[in-house]
Short mmCIF file of C-alpha atoms in Angstrom, two decimals:
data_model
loop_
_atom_site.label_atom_id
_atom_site.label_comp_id
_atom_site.label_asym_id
_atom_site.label_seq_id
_atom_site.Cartn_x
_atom_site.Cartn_y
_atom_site.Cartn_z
CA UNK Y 24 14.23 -23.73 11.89
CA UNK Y 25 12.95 -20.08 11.89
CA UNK Y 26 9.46 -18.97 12.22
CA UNK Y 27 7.15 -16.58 13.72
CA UNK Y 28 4.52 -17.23 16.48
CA UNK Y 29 1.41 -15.00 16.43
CA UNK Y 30 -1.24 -15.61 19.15
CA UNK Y 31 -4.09 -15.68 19.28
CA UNK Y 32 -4.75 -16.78 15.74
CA UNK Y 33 -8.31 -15.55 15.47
CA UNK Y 34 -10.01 -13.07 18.28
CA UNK Y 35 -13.62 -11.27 18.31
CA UNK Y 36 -13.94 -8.29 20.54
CA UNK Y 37 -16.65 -5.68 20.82
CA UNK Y 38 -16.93 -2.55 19.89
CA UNK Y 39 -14.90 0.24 21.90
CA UNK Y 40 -12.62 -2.31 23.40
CA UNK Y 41 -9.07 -3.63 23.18
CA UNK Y 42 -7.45 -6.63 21.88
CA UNK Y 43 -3.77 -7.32 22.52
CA UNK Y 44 -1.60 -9.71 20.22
CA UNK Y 45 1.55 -11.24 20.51
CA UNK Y 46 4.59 -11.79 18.20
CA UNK Y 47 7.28 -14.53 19.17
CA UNK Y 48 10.51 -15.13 17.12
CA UNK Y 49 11.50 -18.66 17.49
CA UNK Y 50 15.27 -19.66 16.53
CA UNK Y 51 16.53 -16.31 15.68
CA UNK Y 52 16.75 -12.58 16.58
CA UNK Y 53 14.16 -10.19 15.46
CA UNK Y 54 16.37 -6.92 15.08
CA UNK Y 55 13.02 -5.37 13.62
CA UNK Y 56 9.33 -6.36 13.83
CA UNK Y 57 6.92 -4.76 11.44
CA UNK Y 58 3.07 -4.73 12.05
CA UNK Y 59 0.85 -5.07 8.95
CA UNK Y 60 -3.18 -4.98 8.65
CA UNK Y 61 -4.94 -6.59 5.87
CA UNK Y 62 -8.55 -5.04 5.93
CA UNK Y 63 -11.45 -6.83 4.27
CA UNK Y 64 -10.96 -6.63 0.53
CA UNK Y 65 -7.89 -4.84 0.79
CA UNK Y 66 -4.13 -5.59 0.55
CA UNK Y 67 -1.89 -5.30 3.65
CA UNK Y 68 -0.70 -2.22 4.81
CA UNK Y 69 2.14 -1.19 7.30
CA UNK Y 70 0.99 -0.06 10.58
CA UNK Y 71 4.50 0.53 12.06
CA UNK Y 72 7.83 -0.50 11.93
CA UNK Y 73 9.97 -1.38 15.47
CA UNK Y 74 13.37 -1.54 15.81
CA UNK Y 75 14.86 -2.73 18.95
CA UNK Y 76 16.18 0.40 21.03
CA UNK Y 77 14.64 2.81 18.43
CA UNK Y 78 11.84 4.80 17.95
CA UNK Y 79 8.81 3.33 16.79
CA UNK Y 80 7.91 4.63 13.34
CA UNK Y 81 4.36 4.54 12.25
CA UNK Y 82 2.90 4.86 9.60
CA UNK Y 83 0.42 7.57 7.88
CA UNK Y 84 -2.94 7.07 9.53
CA UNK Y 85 -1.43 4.80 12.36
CA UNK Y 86 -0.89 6.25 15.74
CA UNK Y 87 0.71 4.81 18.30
CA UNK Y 88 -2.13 6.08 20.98
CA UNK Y 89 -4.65 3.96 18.64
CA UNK Y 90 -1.52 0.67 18.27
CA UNK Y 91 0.55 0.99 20.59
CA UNK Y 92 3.35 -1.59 20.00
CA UNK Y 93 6.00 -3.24 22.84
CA UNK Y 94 9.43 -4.46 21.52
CA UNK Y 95 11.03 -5.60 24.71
CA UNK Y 96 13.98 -7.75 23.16
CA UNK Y 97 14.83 -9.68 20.41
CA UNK Y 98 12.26 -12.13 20.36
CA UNK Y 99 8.77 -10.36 20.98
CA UNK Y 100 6.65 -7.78 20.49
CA UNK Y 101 2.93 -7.24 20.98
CA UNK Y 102 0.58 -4.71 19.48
CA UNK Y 103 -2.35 -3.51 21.09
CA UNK Y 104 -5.63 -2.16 18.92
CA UNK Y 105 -7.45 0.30 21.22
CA UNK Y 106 -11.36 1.06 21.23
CA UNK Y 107 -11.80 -1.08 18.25
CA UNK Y 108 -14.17 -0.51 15.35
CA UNK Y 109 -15.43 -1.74 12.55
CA UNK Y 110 -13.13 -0.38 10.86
CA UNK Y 111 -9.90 -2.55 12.77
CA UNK Y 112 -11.36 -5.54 11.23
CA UNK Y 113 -8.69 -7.45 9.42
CA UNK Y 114 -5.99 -9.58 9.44
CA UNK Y 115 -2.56 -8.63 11.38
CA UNK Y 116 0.56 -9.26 10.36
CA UNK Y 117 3.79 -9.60 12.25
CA UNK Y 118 6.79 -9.58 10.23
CA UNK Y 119 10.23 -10.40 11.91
CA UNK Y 120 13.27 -9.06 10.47
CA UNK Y 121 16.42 -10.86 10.82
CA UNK Y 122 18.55 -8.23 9.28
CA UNK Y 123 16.80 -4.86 8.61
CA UNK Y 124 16.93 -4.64 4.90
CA UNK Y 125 16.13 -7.76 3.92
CA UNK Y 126 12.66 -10.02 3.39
CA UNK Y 127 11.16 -10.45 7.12
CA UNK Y 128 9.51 -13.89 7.99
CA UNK Y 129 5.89 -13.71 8.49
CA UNK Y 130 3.72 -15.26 11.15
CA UNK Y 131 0.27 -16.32 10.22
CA UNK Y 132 -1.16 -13.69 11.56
CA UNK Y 133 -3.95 -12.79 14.16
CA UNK Y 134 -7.81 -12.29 12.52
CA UNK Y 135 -9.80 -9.65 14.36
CA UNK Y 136 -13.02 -9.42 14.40
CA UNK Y 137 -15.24 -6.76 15.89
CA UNK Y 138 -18.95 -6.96 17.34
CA UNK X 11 -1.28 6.64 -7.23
CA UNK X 12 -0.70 3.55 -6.39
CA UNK X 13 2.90 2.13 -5.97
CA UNK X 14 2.39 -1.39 -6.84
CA UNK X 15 0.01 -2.56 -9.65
CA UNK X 16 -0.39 -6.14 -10.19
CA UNK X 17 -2.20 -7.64 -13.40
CA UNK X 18 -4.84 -9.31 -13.81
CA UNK X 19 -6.74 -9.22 -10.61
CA UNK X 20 -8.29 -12.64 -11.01
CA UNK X 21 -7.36 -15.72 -13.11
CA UNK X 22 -9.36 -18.87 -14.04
CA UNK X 23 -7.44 -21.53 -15.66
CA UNK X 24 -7.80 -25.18 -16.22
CA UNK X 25 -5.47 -27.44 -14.21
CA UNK X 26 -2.30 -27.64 -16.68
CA UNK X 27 -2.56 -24.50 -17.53
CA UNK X 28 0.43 -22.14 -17.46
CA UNK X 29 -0.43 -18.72 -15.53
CA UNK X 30 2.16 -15.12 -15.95
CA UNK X 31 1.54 -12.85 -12.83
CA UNK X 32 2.90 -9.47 -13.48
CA UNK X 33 3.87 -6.58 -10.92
CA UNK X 34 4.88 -2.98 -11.92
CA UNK X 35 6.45 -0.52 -9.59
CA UNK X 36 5.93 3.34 -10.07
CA UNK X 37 8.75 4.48 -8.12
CA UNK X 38 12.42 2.73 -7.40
CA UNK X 39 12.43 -0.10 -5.12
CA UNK X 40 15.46 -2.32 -3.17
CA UNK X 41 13.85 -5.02 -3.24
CA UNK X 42 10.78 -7.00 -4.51
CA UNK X 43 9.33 -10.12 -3.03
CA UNK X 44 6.63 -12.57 -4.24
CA UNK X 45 3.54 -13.94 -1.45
CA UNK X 46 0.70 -16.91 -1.78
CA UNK X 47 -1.89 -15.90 0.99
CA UNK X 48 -4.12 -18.94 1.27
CA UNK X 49 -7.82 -19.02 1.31
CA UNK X 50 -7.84 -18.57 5.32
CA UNK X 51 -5.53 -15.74 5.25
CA UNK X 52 -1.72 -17.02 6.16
CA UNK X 53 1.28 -15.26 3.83
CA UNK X 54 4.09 -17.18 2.98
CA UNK X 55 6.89 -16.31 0.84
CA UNK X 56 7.33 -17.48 -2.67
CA UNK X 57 10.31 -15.67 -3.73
CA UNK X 58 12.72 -12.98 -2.46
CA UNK X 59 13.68 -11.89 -5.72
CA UNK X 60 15.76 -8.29 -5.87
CA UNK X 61 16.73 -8.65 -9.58
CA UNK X 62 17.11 -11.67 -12.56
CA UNK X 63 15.25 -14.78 -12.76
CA UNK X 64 14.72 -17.62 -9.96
CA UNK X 65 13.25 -20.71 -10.15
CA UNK X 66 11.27 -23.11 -7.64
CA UNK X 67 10.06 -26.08 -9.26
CA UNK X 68 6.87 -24.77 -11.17
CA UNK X 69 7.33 -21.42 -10.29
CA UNK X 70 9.73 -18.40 -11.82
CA UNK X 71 10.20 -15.16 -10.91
CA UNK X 72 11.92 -12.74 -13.13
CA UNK X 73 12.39 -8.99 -11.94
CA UNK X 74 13.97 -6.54 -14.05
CA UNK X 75 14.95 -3.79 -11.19
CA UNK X 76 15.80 -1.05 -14.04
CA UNK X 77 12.41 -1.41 -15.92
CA UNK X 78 10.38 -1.50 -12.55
CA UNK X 79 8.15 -4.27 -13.05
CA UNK X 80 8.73 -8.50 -11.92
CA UNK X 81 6.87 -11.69 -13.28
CA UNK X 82 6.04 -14.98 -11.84
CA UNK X 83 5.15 -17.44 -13.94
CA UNK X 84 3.31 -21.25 -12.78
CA UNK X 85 3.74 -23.56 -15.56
CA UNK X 86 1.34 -26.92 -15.21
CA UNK X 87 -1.13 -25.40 -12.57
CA UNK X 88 -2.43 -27.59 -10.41
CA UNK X 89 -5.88 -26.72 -8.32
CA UNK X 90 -3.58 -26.31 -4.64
CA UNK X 91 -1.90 -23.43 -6.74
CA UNK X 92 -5.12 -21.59 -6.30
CA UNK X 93 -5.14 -18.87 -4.27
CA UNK X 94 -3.94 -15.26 -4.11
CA UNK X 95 -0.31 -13.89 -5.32
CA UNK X 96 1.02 -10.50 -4.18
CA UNK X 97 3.81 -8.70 -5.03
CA UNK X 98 5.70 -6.31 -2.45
CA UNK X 99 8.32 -4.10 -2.63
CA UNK X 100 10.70 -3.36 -0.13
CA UNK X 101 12.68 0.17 0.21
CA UNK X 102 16.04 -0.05 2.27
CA UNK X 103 14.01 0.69 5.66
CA UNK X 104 12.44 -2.80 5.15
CA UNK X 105 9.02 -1.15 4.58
CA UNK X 106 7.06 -3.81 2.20
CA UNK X 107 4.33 -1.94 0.22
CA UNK X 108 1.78 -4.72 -1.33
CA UNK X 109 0.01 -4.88 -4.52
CA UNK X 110 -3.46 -5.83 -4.61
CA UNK X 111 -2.54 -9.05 -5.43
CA UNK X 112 -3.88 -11.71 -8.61
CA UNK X 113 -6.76 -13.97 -7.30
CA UNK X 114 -5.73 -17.31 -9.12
CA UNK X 115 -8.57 -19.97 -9.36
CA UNK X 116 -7.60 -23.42 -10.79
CA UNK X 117 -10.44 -25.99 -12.33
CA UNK X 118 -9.91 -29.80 -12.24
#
């Protein structure tokens, strides 16, 4: 069947440093990947959106020199959360599209947490 | 404003129990779609549900695309049904804007 792989599950880091996660597509093609962050007490919002061989698009108050995001091929991607805060506390979401309009897959997401 | 208002924010009911989730939408969507986020955090997908009425065992969605708003309904809640429910809706970009979701808490 189809799923998505997010590693690691659950990661402290300290403050002002980075934390990379990953995003596997197992059993079918990811022709977009979308990046969400659920922030303590909130609901999830879109970081970016990544379509293989397009531009990344981020959203408002995302920046790719804060996530930058790699979307090598089809089945992976990996987002990066630079000089972490307080503030990039959360839950992240990768959501793989098989075709771009339609409901993505979820993984189960990577939990950072920030000393 | 906010795009997607769900009601009510938290709901207690006694195991048997029916429970009606409701989602409103202030602008026009392509598509809507129904999450249970466990207590732990993982999302999975209840319904996909662009328009009409679906049905998974206990659970119904019914989304009414023209009126902006969808409902799920649990009839005979059981105490693994607790968790929380969010509503998204998708644009044709495949953006998914959330709703703050309906904390459901079921009592033996």
């Amino acid at each position: 069947g189809a799923l998505v792989y997010q590693y690691p599950r659950r990661t402290i880091c300290k403050s002002g440093t980075s934390m990379r996660m990953e995003c596997q597509a197992v059993g079918f093609q990811a022709t977009s990947v979308a990046w969400y962050r659920q922030s303590p007490q909130k609901t999830f919002e879109l970081i970016a959106l990544s379509t293989v061989n397009s531009a990344i698009k981020y959203e408002q108050n995302f920046t790719q020199e804060k996530f930058p995001i790699s979307h090598p091929n089809l089945s992976f991607s990996s987002m990066t959360v630079l000089n972490a805060y307080l503030e990039d506390r959360g839950l992240y979401l990768c959501g793989a599209y098989r075709v771009s309009n339609q409901a993505p897959l979820f993984g189960e997401g990577t939990r950072l947490s920030v000393l | 404003g906010q795009q997607v208002q769900q009601s009510p924010t938290s709901l207690v009911l006694q195991e048997g129990e029916n429970a009606e989730l409701q989602c409103n939408f202030s602008t026009s969507l392509n598509s809507m779609q129904w999450f249970y986020q466990r207590p732990g955090g993982s999302l999975i997908s209840v319904f996909y549900n662009p328009s009409g009425t679906k049905q998974s065992g206990r659970l119904t969605s019914t989304t009414v695309i023209k009126e902006r708003r969808s409902s799920l309904h649990i009839s005979s809640s059981q105490i693994t049904d607790s968790g929380t429910y969010l509503c998204a809706m998708g644009t044709n970009t495949g953006k998914l804007t959330f709703g703050d979701g309906t904390v459901l808490t079921v009592k033996p």
